[in-house]
GROMACS .gro file of N, CA and C in nm:
model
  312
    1UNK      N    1   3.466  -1.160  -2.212
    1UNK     CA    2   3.390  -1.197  -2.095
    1UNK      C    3   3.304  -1.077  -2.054
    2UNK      N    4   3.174  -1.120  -2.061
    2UNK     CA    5   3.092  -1.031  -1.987
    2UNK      C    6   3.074  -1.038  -1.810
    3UNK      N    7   3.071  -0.862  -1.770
    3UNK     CA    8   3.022  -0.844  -1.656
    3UNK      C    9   2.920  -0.868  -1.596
    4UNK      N   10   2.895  -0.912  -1.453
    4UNK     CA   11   2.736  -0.912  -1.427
    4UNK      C   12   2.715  -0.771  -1.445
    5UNK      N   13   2.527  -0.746  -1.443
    5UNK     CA   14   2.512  -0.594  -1.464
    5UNK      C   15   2.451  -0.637  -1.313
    6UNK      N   16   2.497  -0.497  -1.251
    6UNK     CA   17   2.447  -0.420  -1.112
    6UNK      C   18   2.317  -0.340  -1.086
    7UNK      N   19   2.211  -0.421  -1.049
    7UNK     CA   20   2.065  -0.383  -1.021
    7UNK      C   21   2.110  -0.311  -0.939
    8UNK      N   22   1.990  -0.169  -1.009
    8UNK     CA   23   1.978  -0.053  -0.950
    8UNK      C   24   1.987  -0.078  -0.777
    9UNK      N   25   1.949   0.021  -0.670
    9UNK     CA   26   1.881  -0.003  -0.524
    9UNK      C   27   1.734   0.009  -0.586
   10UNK      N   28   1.649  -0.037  -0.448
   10UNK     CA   29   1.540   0.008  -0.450
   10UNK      C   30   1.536   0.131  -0.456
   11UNK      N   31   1.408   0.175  -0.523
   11UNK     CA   32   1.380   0.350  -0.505
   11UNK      C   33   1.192   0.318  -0.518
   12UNK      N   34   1.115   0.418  -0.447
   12UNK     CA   35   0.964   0.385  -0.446
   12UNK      C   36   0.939   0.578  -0.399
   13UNK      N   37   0.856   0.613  -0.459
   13UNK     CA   38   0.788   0.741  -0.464
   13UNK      C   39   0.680   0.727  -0.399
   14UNK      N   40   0.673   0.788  -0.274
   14UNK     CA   41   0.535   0.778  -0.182
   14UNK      C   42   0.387   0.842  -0.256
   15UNK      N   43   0.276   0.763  -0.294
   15UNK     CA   44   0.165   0.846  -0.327
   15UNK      C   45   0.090   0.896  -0.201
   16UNK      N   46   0.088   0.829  -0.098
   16UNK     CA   47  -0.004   0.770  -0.003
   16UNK      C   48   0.027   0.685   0.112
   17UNK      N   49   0.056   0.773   0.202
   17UNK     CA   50   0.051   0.700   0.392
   17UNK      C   51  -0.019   0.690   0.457
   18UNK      N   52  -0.016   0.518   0.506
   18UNK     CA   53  -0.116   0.490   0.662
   18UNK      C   54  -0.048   0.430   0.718
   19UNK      N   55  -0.093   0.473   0.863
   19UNK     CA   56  -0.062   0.388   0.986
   19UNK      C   57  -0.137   0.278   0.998
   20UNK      N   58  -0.108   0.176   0.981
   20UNK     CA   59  -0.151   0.086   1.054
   20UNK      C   60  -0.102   0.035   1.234
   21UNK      N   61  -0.030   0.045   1.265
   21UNK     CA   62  -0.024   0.037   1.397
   21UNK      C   63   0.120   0.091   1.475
   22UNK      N   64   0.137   0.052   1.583
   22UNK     CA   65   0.264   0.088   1.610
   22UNK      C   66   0.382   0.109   1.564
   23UNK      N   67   0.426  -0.008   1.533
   23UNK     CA   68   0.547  -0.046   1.436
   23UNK      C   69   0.515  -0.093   1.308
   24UNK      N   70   0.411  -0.046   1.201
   24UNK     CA   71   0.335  -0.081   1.043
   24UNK      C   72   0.313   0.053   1.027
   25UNK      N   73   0.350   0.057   0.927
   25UNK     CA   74   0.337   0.165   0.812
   25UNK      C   75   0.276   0.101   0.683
   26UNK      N   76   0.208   0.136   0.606
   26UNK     CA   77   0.138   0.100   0.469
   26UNK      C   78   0.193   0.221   0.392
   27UNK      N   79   0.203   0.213   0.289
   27UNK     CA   80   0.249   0.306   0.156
   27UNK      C   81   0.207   0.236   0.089
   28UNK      N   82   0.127   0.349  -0.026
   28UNK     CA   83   0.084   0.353  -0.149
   28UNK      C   84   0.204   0.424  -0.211
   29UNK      N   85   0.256   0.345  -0.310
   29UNK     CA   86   0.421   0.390  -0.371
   29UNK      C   87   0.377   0.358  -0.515
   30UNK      N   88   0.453   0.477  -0.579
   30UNK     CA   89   0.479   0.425  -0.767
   30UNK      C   90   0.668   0.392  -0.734
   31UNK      N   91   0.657   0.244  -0.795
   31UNK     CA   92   0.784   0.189  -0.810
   31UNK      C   93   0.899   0.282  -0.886
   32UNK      N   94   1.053   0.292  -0.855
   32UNK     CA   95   1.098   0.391  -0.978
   32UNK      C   96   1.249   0.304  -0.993
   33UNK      N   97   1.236   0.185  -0.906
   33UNK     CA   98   1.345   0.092  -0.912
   33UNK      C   99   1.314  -0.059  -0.889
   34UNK      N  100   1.311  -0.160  -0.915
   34UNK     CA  101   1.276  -0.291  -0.863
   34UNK      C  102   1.283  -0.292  -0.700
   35UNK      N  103   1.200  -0.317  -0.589
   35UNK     CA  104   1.201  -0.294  -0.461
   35UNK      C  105   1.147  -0.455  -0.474
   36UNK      N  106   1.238  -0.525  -0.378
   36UNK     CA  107   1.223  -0.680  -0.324
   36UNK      C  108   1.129  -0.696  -0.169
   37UNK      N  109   1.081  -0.803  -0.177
   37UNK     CA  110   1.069  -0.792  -0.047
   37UNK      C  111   1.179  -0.883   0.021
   38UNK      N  112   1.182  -0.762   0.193
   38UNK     CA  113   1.297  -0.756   0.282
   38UNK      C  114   1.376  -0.674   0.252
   39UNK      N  115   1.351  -0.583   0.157
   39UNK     CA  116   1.436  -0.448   0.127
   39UNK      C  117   1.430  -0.372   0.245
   40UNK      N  118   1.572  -0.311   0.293
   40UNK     CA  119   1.555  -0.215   0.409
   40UNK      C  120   1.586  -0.035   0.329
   41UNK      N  121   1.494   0.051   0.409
   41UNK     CA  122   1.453   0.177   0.374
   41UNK      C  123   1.540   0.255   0.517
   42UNK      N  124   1.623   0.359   0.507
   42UNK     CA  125   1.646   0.459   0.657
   42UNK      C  126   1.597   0.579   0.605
   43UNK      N  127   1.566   0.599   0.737
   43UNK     CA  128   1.450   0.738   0.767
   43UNK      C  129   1.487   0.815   0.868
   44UNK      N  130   1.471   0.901   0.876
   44UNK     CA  131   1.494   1.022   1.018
   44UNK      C  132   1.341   0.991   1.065
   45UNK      N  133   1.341   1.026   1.162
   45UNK     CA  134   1.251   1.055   1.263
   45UNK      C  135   1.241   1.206   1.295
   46UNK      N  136   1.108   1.252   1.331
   46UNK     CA  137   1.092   1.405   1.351
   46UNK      C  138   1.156   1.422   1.453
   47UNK      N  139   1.208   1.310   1.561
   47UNK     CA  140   1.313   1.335   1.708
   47UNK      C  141   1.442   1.344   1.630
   48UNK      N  142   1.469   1.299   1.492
   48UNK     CA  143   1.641   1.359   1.461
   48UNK      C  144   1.680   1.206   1.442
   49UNK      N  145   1.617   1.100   1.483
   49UNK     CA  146   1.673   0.917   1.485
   49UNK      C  147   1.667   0.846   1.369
   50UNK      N  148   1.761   0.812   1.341
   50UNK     CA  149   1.758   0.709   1.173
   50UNK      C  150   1.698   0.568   1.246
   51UNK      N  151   1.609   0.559   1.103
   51UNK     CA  152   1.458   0.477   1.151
   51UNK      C  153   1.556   0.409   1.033
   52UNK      N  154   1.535   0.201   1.080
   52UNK     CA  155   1.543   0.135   0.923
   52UNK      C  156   1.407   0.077   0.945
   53UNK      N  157   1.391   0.080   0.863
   53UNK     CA  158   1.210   0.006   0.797
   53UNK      C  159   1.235  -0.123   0.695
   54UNK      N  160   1.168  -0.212   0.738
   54UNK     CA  161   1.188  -0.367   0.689
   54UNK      C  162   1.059  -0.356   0.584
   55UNK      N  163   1.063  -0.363   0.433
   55UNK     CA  164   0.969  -0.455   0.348
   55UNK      C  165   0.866  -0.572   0.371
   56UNK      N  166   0.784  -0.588   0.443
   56UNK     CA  167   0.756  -0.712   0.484
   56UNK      C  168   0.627  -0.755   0.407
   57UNK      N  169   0.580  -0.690   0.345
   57UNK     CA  170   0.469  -0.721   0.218
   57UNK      C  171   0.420  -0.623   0.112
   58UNK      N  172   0.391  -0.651  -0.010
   58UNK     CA  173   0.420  -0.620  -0.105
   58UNK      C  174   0.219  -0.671  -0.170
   59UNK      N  175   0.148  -0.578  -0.206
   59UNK     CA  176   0.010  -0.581  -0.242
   59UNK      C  177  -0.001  -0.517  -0.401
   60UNK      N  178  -0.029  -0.579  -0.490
   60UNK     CA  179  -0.059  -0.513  -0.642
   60UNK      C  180  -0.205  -0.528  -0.630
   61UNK      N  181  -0.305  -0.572  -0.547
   61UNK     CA  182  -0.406  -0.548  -0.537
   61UNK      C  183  -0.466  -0.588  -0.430
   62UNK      N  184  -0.602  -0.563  -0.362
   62UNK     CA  185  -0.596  -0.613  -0.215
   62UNK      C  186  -0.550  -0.754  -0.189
   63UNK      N  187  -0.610  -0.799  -0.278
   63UNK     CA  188  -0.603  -0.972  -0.230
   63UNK      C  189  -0.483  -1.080  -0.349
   64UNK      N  190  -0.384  -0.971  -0.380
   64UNK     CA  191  -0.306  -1.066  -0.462
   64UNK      C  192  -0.127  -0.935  -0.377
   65UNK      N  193  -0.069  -1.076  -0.306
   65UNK     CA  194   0.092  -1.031  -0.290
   65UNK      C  195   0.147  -1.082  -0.353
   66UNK      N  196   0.262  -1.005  -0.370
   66UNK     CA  197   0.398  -1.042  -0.464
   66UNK      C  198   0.552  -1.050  -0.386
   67UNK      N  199   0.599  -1.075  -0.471
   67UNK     CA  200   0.759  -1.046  -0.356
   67UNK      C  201   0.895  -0.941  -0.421
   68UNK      N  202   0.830  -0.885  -0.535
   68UNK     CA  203   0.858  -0.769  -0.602
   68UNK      C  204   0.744  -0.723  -0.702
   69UNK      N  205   0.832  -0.580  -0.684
   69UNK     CA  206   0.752  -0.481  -0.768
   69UNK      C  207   0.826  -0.388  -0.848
   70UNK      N  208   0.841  -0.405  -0.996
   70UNK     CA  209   0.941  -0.281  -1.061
   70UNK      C  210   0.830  -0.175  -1.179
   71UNK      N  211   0.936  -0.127  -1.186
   71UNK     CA  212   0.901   0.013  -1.224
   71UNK      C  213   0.804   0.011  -1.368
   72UNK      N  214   0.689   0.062  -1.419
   72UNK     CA  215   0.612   0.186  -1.330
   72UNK      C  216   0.523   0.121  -1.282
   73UNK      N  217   0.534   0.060  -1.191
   73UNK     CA  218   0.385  -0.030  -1.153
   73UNK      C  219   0.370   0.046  -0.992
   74UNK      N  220   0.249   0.048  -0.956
   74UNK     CA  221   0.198   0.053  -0.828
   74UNK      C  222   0.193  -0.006  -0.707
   75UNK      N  223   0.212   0.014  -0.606
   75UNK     CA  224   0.182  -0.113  -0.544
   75UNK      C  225   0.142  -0.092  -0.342
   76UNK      N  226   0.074  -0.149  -0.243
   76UNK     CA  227   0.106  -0.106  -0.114
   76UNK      C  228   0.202  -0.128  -0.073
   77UNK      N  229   0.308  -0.103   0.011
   77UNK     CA  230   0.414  -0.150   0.041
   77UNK      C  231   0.358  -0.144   0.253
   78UNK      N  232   0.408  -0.276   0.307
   78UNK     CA  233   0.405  -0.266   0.440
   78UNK      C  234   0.538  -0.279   0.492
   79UNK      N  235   0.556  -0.180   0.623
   79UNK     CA  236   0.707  -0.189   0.645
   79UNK      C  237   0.690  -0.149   0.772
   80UNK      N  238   0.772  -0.237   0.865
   80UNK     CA  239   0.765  -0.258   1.001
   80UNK      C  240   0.904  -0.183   1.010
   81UNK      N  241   0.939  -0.160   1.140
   81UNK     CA  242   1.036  -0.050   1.207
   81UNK      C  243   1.019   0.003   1.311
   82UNK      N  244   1.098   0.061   1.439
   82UNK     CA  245   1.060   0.141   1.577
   82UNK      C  246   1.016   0.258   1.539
   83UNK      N  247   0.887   0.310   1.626
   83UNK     CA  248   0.878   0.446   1.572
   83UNK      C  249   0.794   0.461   1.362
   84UNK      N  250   0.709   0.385   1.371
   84UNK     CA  251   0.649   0.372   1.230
   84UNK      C  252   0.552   0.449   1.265
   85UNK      N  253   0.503   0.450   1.377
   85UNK     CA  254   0.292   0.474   1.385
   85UNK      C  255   0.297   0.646   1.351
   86UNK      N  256   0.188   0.656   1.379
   86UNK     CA  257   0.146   0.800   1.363
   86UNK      C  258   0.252   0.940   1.395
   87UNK      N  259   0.310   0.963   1.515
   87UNK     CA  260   0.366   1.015   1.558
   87UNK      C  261   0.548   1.000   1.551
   88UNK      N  262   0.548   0.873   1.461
   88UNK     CA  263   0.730   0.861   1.457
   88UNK      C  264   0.804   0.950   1.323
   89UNK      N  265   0.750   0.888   1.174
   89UNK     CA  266   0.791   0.935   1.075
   89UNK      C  267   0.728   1.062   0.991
   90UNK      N  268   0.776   1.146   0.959
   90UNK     CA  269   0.723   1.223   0.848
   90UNK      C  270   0.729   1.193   0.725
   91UNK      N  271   0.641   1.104   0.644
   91UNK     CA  272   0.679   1.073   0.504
   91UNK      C  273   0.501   1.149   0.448
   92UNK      N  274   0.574   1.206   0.371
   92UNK     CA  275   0.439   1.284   0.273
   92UNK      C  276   0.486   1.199   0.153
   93UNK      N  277   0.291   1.231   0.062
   93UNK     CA  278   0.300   1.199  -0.070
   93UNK      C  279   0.429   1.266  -0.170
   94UNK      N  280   0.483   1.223  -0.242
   94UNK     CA  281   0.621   1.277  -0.316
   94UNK      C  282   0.774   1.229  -0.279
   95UNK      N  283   0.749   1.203  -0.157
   95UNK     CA  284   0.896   1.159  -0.109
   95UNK      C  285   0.957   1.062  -0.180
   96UNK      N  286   1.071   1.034  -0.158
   96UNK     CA  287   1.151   0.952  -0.273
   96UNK      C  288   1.201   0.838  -0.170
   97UNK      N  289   1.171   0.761  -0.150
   97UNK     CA  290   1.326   0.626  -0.066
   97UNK      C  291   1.394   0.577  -0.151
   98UNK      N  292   1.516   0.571  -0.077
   98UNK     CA  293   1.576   0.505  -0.143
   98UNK      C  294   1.627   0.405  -0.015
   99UNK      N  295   1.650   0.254  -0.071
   99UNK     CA  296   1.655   0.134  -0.029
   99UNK      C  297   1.800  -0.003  -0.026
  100UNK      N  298   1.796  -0.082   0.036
  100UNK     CA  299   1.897  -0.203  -0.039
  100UNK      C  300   1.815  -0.321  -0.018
  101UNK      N  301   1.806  -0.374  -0.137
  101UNK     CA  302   1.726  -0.516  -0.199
  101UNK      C  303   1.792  -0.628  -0.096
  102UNK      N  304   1.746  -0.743  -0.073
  102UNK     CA  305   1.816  -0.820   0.022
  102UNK      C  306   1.911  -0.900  -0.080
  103UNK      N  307   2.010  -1.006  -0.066
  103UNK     CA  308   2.096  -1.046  -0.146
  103UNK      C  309   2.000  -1.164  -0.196
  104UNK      N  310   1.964  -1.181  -0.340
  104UNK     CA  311   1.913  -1.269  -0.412
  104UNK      C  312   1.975  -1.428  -0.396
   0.00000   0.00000   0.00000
């Protein structure tokens, strides 16, 4: 009898951050694990606060979404959360997340 095999977590390598608004964040990410959408991401905050950030769309090009993205592909990632806009998170190009996929 075979085991199921255990998908990786998400993991996504930041190229590229924008704010889009209050609670939206946009990332330009190279995939380095299958990332679903509704995958949740935690983050510190420059106040010291674990931020979770919700997946909520997924862009391989402006005008075509998907509802995953795996590895090595590109992709925008939008992700809503308290504390997203300009002044909440520090995420530079290079950073690594790591994530949990929602249950399939």
């Amino acid at each position: 009898m075979t085991e199921p095999s255990v998908e990786p977590p998400p993991k996504i390598q930041i190229v590229q951050v924008d704010t889009l608004a209050t609670d939206l964040l946009a990332l330009v990410v190279r995939c380095l694990a299958t990332t679903r959408l509704g995958a949740r991401f935690h983050c510190v905050s420059q106040h010291g606060r674990t931020v979770e950030l919700t997946l909520t769309e997924i862009r391989r090009y402006p005008t075509v979404t998907v509802t995953e993205v795996d590895p090595p592909h590109a992709a925008q990632l939008v992700l809503t959360g308290p504390g997203t806009g300009r002044d909440g998170l520090r995420l530079w190009a290079g950073d690594v997340l790591h994530g949990i996929n929602p249950v399939a």
